[in-house]
Structure formats: C-alpha cells, structure tokens
PDB file of C-alpha atoms in Angstrom:
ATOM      1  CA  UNK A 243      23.562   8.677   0.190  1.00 90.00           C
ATOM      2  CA  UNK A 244      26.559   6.015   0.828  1.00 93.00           C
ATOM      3  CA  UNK A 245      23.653   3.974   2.427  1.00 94.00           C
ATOM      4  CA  UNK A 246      21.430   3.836  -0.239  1.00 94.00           C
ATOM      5  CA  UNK A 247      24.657   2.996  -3.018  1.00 94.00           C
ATOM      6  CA  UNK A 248      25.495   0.289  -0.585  1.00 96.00           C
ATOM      7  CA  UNK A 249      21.961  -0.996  -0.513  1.00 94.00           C
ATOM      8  CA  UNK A 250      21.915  -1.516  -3.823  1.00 93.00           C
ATOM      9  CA  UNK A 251      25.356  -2.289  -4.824  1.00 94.00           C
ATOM     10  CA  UNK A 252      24.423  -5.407  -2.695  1.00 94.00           C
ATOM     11  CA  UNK A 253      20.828  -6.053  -4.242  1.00 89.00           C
ATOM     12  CA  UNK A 254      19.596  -5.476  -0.930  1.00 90.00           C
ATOM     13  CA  UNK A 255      15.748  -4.086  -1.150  1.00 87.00           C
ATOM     14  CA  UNK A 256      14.774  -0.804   0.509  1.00 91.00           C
ATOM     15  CA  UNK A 257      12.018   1.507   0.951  1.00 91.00           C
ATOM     16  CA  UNK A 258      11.871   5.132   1.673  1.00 92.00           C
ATOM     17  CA  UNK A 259      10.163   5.475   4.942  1.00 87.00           C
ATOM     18  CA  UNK A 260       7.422   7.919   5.799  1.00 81.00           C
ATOM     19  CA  UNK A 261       9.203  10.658   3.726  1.00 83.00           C
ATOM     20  CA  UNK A 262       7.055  13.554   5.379  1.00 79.00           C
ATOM     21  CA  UNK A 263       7.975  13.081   8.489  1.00 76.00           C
ATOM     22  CA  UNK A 264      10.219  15.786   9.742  1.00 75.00           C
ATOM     23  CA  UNK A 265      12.377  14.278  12.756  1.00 73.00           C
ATOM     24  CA  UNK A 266      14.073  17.134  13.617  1.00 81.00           C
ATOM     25  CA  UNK A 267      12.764  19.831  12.236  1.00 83.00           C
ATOM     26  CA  UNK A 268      15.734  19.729   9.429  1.00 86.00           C
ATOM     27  CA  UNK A 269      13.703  18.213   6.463  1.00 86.00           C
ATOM     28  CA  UNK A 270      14.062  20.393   3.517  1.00 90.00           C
ATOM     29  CA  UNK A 271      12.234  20.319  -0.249  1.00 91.00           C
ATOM     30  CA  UNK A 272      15.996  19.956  -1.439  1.00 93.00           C
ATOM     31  CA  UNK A 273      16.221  16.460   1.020  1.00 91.00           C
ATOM     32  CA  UNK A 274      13.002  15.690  -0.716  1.00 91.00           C
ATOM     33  CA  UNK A 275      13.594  16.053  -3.832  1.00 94.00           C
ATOM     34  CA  UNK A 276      16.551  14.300  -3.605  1.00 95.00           C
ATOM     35  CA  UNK A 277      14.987  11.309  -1.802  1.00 93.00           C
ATOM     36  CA  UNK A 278      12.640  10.884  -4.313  1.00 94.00           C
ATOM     37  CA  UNK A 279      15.894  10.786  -7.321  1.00 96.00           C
ATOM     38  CA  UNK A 280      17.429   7.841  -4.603  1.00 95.00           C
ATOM     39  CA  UNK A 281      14.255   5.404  -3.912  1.00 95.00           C
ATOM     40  CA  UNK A 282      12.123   3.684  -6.033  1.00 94.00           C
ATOM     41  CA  UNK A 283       9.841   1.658  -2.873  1.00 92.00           C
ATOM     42  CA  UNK A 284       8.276   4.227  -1.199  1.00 92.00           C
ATOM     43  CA  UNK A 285       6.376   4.028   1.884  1.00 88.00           C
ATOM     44  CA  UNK A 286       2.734   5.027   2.837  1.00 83.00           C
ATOM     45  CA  UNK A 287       2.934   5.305   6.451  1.00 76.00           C
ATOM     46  CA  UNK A 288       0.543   4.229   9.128  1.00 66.00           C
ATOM     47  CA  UNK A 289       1.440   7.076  11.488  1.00 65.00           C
ATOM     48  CA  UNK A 290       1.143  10.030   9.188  1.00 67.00           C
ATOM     49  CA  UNK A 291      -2.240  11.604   8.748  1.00 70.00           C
ATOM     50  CA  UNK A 292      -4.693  10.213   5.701  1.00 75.00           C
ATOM     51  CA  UNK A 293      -4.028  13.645   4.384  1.00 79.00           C
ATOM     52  CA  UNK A 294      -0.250  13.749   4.070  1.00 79.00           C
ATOM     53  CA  UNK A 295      -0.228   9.850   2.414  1.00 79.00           C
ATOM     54  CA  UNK A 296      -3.177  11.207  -0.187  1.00 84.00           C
ATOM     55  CA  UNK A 297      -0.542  14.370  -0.962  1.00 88.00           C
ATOM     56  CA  UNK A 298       2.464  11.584  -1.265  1.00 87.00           C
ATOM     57  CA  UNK A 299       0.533   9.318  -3.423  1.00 88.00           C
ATOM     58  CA  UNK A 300      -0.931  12.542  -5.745  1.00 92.00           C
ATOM     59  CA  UNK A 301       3.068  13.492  -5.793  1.00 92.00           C
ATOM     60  CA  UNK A 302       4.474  10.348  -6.963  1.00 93.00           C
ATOM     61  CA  UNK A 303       1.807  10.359  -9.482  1.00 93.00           C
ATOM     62  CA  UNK A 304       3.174  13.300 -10.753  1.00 95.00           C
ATOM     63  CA  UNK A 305       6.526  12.236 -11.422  1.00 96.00           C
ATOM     64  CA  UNK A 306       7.238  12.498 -15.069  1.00 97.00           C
ATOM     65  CA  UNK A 307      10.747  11.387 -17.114  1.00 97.00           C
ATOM     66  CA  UNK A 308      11.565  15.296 -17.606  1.00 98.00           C
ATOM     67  CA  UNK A 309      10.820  16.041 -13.987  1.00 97.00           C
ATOM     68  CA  UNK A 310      13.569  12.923 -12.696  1.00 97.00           C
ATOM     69  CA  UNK A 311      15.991  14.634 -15.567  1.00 97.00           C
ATOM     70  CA  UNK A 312      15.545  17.727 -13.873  1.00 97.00           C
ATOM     71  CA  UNK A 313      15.908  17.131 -10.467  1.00 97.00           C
ATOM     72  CA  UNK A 314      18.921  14.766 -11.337  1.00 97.00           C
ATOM     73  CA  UNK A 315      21.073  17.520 -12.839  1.00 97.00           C
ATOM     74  CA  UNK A 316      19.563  20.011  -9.822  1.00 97.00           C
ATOM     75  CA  UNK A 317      21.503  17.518  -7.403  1.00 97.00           C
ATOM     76  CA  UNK A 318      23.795  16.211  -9.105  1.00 96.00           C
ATOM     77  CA  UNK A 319      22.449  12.690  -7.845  1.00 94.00           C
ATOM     78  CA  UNK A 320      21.486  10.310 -10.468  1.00 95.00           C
ATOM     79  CA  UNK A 321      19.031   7.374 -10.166  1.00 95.00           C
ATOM     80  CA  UNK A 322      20.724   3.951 -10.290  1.00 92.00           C
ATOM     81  CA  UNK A 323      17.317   1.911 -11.128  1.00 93.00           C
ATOM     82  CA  UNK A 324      15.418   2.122 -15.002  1.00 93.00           C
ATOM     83  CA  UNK A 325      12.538   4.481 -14.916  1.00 95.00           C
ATOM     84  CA  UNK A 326      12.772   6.420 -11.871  1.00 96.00           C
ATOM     85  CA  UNK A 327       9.480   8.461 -12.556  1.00 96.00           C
ATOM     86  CA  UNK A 328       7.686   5.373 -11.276  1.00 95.00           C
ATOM     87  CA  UNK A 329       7.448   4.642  -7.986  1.00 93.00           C
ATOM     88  CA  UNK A 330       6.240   1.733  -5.963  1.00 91.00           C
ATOM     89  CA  UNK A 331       4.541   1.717  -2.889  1.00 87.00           C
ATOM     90  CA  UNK A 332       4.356  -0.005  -0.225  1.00 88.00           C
ATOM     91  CA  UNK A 333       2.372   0.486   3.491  1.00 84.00           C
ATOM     92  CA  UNK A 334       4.060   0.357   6.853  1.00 78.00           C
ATOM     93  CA  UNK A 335       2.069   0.647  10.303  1.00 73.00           C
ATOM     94  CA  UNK A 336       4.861   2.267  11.817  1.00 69.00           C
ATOM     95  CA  UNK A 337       3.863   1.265  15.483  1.00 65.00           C
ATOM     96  CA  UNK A 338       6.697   1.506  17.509  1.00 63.00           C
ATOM     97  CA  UNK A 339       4.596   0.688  20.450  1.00 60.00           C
ATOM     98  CA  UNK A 340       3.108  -2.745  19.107  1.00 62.00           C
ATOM     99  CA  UNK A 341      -0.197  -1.555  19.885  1.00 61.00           C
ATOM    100  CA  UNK A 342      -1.295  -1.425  16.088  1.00 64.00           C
ATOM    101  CA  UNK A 343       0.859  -3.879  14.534  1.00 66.00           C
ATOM    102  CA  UNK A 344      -0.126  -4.845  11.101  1.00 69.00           C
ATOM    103  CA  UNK A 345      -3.225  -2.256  11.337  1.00 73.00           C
ATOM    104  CA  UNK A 346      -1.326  -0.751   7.677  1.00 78.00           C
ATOM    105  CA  UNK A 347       0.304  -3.049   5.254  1.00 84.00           C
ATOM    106  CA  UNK A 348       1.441  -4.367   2.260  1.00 87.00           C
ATOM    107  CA  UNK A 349      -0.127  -7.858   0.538  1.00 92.00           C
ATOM    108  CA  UNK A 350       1.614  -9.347  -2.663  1.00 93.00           C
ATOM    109  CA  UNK A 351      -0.893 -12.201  -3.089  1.00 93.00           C
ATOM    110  CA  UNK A 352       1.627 -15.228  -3.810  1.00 94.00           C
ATOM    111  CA  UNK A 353       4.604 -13.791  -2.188  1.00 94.00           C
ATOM    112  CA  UNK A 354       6.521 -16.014  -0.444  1.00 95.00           C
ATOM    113  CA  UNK A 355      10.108 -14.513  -0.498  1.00 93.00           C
ATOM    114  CA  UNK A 356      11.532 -10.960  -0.112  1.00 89.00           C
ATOM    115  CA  UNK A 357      12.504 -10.883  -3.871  1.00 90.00           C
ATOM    116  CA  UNK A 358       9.123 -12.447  -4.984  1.00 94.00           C
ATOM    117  CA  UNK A 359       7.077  -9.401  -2.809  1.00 90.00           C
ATOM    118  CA  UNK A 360       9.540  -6.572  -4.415  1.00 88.00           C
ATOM    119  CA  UNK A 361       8.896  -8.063  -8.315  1.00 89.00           C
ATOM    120  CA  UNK A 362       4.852  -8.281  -7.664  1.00 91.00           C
ATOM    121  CA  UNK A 363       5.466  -4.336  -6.366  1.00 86.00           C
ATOM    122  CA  UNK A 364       7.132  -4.008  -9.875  1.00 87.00           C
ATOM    123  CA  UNK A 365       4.299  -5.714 -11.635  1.00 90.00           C
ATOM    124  CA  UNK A 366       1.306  -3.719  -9.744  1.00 85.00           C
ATOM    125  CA  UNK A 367       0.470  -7.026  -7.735  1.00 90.00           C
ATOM    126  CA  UNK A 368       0.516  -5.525  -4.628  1.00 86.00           C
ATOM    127  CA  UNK A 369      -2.674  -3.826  -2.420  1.00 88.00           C
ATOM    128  CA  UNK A 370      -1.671  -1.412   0.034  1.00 83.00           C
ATOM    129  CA  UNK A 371      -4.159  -1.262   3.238  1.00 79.00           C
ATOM    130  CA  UNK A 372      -4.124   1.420   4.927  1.00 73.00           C
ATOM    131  CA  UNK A 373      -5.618   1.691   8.590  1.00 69.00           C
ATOM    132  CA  UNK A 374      -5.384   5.077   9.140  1.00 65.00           C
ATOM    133  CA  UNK A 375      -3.658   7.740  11.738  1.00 64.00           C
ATOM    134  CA  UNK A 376      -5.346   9.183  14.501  1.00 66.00           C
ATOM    135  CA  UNK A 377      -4.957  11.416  17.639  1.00 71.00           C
ATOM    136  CA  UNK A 378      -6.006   8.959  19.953  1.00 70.00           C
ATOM    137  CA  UNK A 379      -4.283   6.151  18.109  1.00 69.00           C
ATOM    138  CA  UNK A 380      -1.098   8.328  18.346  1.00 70.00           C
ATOM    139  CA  UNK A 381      -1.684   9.233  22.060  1.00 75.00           C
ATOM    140  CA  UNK A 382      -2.456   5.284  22.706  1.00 73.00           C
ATOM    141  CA  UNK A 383       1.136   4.251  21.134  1.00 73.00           C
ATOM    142  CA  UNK A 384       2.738   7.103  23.290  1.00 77.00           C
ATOM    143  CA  UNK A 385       1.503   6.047  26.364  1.00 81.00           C
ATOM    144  CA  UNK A 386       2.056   2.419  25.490  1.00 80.00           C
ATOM    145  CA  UNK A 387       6.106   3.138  25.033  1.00 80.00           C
ATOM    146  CA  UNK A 388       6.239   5.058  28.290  1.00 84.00           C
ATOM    147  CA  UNK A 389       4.160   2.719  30.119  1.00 86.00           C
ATOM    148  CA  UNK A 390       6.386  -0.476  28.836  1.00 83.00           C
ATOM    149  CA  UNK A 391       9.732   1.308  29.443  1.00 87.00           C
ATOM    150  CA  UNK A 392       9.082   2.132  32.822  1.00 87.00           C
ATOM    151  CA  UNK A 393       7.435  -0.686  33.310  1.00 88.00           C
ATOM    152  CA  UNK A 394      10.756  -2.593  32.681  1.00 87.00           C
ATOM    153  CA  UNK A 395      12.911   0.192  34.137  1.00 90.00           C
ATOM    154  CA  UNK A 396      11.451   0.172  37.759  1.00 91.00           C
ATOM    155  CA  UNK A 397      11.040  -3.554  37.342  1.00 90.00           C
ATOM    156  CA  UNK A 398       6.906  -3.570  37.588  1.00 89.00           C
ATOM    157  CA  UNK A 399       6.921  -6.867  35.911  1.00 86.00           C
ATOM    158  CA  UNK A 400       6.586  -9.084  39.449  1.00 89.00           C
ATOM    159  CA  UNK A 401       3.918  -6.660  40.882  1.00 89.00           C
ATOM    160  CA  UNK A 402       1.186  -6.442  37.758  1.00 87.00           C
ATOM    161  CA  UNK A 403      -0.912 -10.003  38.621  1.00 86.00           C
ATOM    162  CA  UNK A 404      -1.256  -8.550  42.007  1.00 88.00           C
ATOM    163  CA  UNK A 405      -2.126  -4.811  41.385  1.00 86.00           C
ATOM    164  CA  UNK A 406      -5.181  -3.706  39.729  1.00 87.00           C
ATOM    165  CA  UNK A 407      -4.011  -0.302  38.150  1.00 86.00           C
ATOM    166  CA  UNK A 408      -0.730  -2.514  36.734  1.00 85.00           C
ATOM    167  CA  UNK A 409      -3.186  -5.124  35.324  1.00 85.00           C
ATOM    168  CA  UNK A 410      -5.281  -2.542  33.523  1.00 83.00           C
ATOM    169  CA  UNK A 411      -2.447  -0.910  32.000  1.00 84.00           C
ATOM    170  CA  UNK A 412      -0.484  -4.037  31.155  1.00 82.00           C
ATOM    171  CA  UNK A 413      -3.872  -5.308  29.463  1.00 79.00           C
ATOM    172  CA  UNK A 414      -4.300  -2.243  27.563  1.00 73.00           C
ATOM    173  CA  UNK A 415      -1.295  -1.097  27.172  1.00 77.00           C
ATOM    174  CA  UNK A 416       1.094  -3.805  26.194  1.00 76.00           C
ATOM    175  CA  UNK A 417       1.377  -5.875  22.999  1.00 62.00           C
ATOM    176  CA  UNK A 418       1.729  -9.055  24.604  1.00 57.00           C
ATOM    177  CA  UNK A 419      -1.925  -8.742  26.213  1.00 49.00           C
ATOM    178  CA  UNK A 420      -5.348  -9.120  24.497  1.00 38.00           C
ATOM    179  CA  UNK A 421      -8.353  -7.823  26.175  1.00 37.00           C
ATOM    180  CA  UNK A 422      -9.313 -10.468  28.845  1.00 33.00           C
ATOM    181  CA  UNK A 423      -6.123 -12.234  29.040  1.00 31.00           C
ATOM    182  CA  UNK A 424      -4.075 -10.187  31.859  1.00 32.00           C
ATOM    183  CA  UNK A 425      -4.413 -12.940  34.286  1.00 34.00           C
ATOM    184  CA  UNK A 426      -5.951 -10.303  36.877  1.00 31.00           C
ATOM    185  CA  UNK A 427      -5.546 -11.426  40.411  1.00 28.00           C
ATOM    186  CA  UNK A 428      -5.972  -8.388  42.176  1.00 26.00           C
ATOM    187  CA  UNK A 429      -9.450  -8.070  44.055  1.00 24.00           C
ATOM    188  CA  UNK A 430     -11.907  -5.030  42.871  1.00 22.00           C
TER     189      UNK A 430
END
C-alpha cells in the first residue's frame, strides 16, 4: 500500500501485474479486491492462461461507480485517481527466461515517451496483443532459466563452441541465440 501512495505521490506510472497469479499460495479475494481499489493500469499477462486474462478482462468490465464505492468503504482504502471503475490495460509477456520476449505487448501507435504511452491508454489508443500461454511455452522458459543459471554457475560458457549437447541447448535455450547462429564447432 505505502508503495503504491509513493508511486503516485511521485507521478511515477504503474501497472498491476498479472493479478491472478498466486505466488505463494496467500492471494486472497480481500487482496483482490483491494488491488483493484489501488491500480488503475492493469496488466494482461503473457504467462497466465487465455482463460484467466478473458475472466480479468470480463471483471474489469464489470466494474461499476457503486461497486468502487463499495469496496472502498469495505477496505477502508480509497482510490487516489478520477473514475476508478475504469481500468486500463495493458499486456506484458512476462518471460523471465527471454525466450518469448515481446511475444505479448502493448502498442500506443505514436508513443514516444512513458507519459505519451500512459495518456493514449487513457484515451483507448492502445492495442493489446496477446501471444498466448502454453504448457510447453511454460516448460520451454523453465528449462531456459535452469539451463542459463547453471550454465553460468558451473562456468559452461568456455566449453559450448566445442560440445555438441552445450551448443544445442545454448541455441535453443538461450536468448542471445537464434536458430542457426550458435557458432557450432563440435563434430556430429
């Protein structure tokens, strides 16, 4: 809560990040709710399901004047923006393995600063793309993180132009490397 006063006691723009997703098994509808009285930029999220964004985006849509009013005096937390029924989103890929970077944004046609993107999200400029969630997407950003932190950890970095199984991985595995590129020297 101090967070998000500071934020914007200091004009400083900020989005609610995938709100659904339940870090450690704490989230509650109470944190929810509450969430939803403190953000107005809310965030579709790459790595959540097409199912869970559709029931975020169906919610937000549902947010009415009497509803805010409602929760406000539930909580005791009162918006510090105009209108806080309406909500503006916004798309984040959420790859924390930069496997998929960019596959789900946010394009404000024009936009050339920070505070010219957030006023064309005011002013329904902005188109949301959305590239979608999946298992194997999910299990090829796991294995990406593992593979780069051990990678660095055990100091594989000098031995994947010679090895073939490093090579492979590193191509497919790592940001850095597009398919082709790996510089294989290892003989098949």
């Amino acid at each position: 809560y101090e967070l998000v006063d500071y934020l914007t006691d200091l004009h400083i723009p900020h989005v609610l990040a995938h709100p659904f997703f339940n870090v450690n098994d704490r989230l509650t509808v109470t944190h929810f709710e509450e969430l939803v009285l403190l953000f107005k930029y809310v965030e579709i999220n790459g790595d959540q399901g097409p199912e869970a964004n559709a029931l975020l985006r169906r919610f937000l849509d549902l947010l009415t004047p009497e509803l805010m009013e409602s929760l406000a005096e539930k909580h005791n937390r009162y918006p510090r923006f105009p209108e806080p029924w309406r909500k503006y989103v916004t798309a984040g890929s959420d790859d924390h393995g930069s496997l998929a970077l960019a596959d789900t944004y946010t394009e404000v046609k024009g936009a050339t600063t920070v505070e010219q993107f957030f006023r064309g999200l005011e002013h329904e400029r902005a188109e949301v793309f959305y590239g979608g969630a999946s298992p194997r997407k999910m299990a090829r950003s796991i294995y990406g993180i593992a593979y780069q932190f051990y990678k660095h950890r055990l100091g594989l970095e000098k031995h994947v132009r010679n090895d073939l199984l490093l090579s492979l991985l590193d191509q497919f595995l790592c940001a850095n490397n597009a398919v082709g590129s790996s510089g294989i020297t290892a003989r098949v």
